[in-house]
Short mmCIF file of C-alpha atoms in Angstrom, two decimals:
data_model
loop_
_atom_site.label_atom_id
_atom_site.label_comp_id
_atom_site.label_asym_id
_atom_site.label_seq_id
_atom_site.Cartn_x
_atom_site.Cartn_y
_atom_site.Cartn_z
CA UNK M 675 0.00 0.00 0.00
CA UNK M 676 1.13 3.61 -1.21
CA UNK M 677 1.97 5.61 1.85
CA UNK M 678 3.38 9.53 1.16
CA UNK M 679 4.99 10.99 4.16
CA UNK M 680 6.44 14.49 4.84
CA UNK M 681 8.86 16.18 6.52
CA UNK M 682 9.14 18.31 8.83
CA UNK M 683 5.24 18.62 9.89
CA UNK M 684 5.77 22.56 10.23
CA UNK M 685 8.63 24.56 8.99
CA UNK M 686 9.56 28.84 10.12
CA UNK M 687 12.03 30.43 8.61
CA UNK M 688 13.28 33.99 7.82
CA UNK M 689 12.51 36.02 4.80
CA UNK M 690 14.96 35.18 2.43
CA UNK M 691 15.62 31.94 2.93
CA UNK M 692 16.17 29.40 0.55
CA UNK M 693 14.45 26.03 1.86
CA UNK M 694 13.66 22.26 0.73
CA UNK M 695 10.35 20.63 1.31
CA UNK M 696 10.59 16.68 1.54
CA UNK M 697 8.40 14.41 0.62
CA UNK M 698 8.70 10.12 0.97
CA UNK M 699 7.24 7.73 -0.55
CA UNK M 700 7.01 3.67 -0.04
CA UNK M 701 6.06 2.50 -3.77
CA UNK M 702 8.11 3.88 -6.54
CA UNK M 703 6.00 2.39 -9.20
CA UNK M 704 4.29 5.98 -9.23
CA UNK M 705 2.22 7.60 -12.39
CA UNK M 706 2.83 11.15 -11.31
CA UNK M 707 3.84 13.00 -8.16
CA UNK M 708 2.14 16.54 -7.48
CA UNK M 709 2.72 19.43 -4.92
CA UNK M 710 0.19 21.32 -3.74
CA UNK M 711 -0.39 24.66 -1.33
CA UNK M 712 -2.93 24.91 1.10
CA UNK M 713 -4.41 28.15 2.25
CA UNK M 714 -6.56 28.32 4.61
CA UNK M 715 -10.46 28.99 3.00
CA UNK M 716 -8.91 28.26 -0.68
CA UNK M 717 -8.71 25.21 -0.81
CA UNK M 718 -5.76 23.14 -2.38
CA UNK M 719 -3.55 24.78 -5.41
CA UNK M 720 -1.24 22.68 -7.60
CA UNK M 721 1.97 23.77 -7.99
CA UNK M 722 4.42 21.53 -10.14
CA UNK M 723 3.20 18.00 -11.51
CA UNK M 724 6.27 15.46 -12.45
CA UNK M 725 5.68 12.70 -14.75
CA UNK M 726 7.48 9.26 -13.25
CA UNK M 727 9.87 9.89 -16.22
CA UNK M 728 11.02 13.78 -15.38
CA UNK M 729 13.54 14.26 -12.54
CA UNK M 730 12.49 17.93 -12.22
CA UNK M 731 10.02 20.38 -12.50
CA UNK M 732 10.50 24.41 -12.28
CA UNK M 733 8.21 27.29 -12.03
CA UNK M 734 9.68 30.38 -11.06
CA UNK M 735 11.40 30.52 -7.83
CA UNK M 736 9.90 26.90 -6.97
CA UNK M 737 11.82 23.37 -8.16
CA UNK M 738 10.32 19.96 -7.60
CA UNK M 739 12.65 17.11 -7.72
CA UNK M 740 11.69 13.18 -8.16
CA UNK M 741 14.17 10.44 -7.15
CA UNK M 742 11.90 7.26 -7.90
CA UNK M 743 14.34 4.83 -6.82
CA UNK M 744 14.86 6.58 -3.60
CA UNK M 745 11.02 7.15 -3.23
CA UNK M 746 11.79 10.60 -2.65
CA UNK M 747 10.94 14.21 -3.81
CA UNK M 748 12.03 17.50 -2.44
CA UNK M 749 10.55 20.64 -3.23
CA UNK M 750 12.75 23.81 -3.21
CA UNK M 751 11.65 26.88 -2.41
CA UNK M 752 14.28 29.83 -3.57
CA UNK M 753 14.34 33.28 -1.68
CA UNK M 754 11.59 32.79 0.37
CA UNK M 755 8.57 35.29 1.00
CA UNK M 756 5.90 35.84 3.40
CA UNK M 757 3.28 35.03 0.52
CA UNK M 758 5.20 31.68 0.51
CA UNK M 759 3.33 30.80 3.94
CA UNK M 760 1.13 28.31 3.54
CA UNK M 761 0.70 24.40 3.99
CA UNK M 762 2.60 22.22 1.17
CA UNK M 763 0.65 18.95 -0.08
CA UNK M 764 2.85 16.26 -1.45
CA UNK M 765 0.26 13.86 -3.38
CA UNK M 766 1.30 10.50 -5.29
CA UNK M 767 -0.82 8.91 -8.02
CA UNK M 768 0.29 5.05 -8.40
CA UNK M 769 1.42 4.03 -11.60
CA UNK M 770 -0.38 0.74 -11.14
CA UNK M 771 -3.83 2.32 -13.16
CA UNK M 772 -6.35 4.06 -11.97
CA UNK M 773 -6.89 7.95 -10.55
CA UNK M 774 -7.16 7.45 -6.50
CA UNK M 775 -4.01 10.04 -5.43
CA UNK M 776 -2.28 9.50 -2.31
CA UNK M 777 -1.60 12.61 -0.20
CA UNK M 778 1.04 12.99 2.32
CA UNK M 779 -0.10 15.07 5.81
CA UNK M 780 1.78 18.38 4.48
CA UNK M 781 4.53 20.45 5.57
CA UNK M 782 3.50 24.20 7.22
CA UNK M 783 5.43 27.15 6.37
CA UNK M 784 5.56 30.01 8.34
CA UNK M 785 7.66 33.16 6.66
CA UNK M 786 8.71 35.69 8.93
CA UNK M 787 9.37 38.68 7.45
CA UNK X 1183 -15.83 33.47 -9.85
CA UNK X 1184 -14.67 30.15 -8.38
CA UNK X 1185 -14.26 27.10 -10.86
CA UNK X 1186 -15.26 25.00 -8.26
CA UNK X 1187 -17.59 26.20 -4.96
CA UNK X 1188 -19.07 24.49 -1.86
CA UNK X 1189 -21.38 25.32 0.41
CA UNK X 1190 -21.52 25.94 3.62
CA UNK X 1191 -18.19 26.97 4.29
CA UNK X 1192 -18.53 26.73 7.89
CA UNK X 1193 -20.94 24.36 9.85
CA UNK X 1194 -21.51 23.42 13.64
CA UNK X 1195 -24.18 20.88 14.00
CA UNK X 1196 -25.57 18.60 16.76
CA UNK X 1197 -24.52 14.50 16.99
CA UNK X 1198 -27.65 13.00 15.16
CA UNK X 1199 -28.17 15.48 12.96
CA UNK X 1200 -28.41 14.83 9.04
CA UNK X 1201 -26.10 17.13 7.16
CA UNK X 1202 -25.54 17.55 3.79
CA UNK X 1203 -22.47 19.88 2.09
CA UNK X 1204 -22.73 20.78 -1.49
CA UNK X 1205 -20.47 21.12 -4.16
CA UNK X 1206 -20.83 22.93 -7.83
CA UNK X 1207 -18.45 23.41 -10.60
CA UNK X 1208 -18.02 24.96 -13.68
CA UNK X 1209 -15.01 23.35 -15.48
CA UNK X 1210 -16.78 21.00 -17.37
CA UNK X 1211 -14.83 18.00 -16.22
CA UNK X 1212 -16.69 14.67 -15.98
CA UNK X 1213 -15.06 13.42 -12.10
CA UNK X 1214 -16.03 14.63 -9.21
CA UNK X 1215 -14.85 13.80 -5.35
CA UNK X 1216 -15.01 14.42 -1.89
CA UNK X 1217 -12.42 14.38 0.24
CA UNK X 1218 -11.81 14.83 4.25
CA UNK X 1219 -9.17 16.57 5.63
CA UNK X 1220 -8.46 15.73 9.43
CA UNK X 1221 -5.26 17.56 11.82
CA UNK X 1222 -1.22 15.63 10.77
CA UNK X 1223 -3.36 13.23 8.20
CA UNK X 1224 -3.51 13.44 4.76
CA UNK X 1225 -6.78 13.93 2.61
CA UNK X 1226 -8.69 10.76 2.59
CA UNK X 1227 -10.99 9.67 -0.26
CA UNK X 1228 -14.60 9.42 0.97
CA UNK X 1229 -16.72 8.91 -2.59
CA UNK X 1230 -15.95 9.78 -6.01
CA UNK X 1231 -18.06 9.95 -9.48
CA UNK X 1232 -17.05 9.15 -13.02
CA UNK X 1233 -20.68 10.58 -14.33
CA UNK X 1234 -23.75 11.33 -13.43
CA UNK X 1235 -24.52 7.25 -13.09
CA UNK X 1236 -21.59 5.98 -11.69
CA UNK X 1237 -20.89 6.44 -7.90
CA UNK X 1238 -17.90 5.12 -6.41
CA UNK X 1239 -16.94 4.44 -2.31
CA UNK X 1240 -13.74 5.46 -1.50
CA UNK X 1241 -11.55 4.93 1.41
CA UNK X 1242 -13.66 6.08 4.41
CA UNK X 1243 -17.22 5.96 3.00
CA UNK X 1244 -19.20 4.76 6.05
CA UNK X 1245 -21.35 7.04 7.68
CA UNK X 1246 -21.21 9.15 4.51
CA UNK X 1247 -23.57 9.34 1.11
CA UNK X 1248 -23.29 11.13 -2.00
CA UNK X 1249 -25.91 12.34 -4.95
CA UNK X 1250 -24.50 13.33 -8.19
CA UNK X 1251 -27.64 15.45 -9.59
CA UNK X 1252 -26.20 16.73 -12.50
CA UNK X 1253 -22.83 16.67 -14.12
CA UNK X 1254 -21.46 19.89 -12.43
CA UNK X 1255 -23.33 19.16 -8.98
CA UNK X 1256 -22.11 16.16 -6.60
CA UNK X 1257 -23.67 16.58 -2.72
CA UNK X 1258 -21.87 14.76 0.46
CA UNK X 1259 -24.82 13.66 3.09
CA UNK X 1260 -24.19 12.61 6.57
CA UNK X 1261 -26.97 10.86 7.83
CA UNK X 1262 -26.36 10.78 11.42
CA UNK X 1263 -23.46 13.14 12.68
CA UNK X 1264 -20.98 11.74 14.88
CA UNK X 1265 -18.40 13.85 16.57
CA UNK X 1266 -15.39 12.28 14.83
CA UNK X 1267 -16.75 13.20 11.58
CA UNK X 1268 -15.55 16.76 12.53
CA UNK X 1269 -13.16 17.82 9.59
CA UNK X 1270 -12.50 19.66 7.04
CA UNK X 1271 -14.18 18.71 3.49
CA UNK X 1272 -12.48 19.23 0.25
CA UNK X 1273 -14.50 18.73 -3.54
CA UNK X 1274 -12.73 18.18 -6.37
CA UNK X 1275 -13.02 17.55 -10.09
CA UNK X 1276 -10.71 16.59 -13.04
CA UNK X 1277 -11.19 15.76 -16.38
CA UNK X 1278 -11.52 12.45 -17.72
CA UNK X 1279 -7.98 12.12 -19.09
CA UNK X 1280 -5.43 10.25 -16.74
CA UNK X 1281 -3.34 13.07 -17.00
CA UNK X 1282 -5.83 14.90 -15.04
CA UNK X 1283 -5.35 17.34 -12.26
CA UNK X 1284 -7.47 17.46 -9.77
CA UNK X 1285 -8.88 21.19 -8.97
CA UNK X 1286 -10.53 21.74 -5.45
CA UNK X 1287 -12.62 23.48 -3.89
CA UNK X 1288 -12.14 25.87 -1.17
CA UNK X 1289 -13.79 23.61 1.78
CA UNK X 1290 -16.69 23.45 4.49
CA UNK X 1291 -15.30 23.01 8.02
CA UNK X 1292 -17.44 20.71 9.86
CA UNK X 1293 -18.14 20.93 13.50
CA UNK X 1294 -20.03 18.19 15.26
CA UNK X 1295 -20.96 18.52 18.83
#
C-alpha cells in the first residue's frame, strides 16, 4: 500500500531563505507525483506535476525534484517570501492504473518577514 | 468566480443530525470527489463519481452518502453526525484524461458537537 509521508510537519524560517520541502514515498512504481499549497479557506492549489519519467520540474522561484528509486521528492523553495506561507501537499498517483491520489499530511510554512 | 464552490463553508451541527455539504463546478470536467481533511493526516478519499450514473466508495465511505444530480453538482450527506466526523471537506473535479489534475474546492469546516 502507497503511503506519502512528509517532513518536517511545520517549517519557520526567515525572509529570504532558501528552503527544501521533503516528501517520501514507499512504492516507486508511481504515475505522477504533485505538490500542492494549502491556504486556509482556498482550498488546495497545484503547484508543479512530475511525470514518473522527469527528474524535475520548475516554475519560477519553486523546483520539484523526483528520485523514484529513492522514493523521494524535495521541493525547493528559492528566496523565500511571506506570501510563501502556507501548507505544502505532497500527493502520489500510483502508476499501477487508476486515478485514486495519495496525499502525504503536508509540511506548514511560516515566513517571517 | 470560483471554478469549483461548496457550500456551507462553515458548519456546527448537533450529533444526530443529518447534514448535507454541497459542491458545484463549472469546469466542465466529468469526475467529481469528496475528500476529508483531518489535523497531521492526509486527505482521505470518501466517494468519487465518473458521471452522473456511476458512484464510487472510496476509502472512508461509512457514515457518509453522496448524490451526483447533475454533471457539475455532486452533494456529500451525513446521515447521522458523529463527533469524529468533525473535519474539514475538500470537492474536487478533473477531467476524464489520466493526465488529469485534480482542482478543489475551497472547503466546508465541519463541526459536530
Amino acid at each position: 500500500k502507497q503511503e506519502v509521508t512528509q517532513i518536517p510537519a511545520a517549517l519557520s524560517v526567515p525572509e529570504g531563505e532558501n528552503l527544501v520541502l521533503n516528501c517520501s514515498f514507499t512504492d516507486s512504481a508511481i504515475y505522477n507525483l504533485q505538490w500542492f499549497r494549502q491556504d486556509p479557506g482556498k482550498g488546495l492549489t497545484s503547484l508543479l506535476l512530475i511525470q514518473s519519467s522527469q527528474r524535475e520540474q520548475t516554475s519560477g522561484r519553486l523546483n520539484a525534484s523526483l528520485d523514484k528509486s529513492s522514493g523521494r521528492s524535495t521541493l525547493y523553495i528559492a528566496a523565500s517570501q511571506p506570501g510563501d506561507s502556507a501548507t505544502y501537499l505532497c500527493a502520489v498517483r500510483p502508476g499501477t492504473g487508476g486515478f485514486k491520489t495519495i496525499f502525504g499530511a503536508g509540511t506548514r510554512l511560516f515566513v517571517k518577514a | 468566480d470560483a471554478d469549483v464552490t461548496q457550500t456551507p463553508r462553515n458548519r456546527i451541527t448537533k450529533t444526530g443530525k443529518r447534514i448535507m455539504l454541497e459542491c458545484s463546478q463549472t469546469k466542465g470536467h466529468d469526475r467529481m470527489y469528496w475528500y476529508r481533511q483531518d489535523p497531521g493526516l492526509g486527505l482521505q478519499l470518501i466517494y468519487y463519481s465518473f458521471d452522473v450514473k456511476d458512484i464510487n466508495k472510496g476509502e472512508i465511505s461509512d457514515g457518509y452518502s453522496v448524490s451526483r444530480q447533475a454533471q457539475a453538482k455532486f452533494s456529500l450527506s451525513l446521515e447521522s453526525a458523529i463527533p469524529n466526523q468533525t473535519a474539514l471537506y475538500f470537492c474536487a473535479t478533473s477531467d476524464s484524461g489520466r493526465m488529469g489534475t485534480q482542482y478543489f474546492g475551497p472547503g466546508t469546516r465541519l463541526t459536530v458537537l
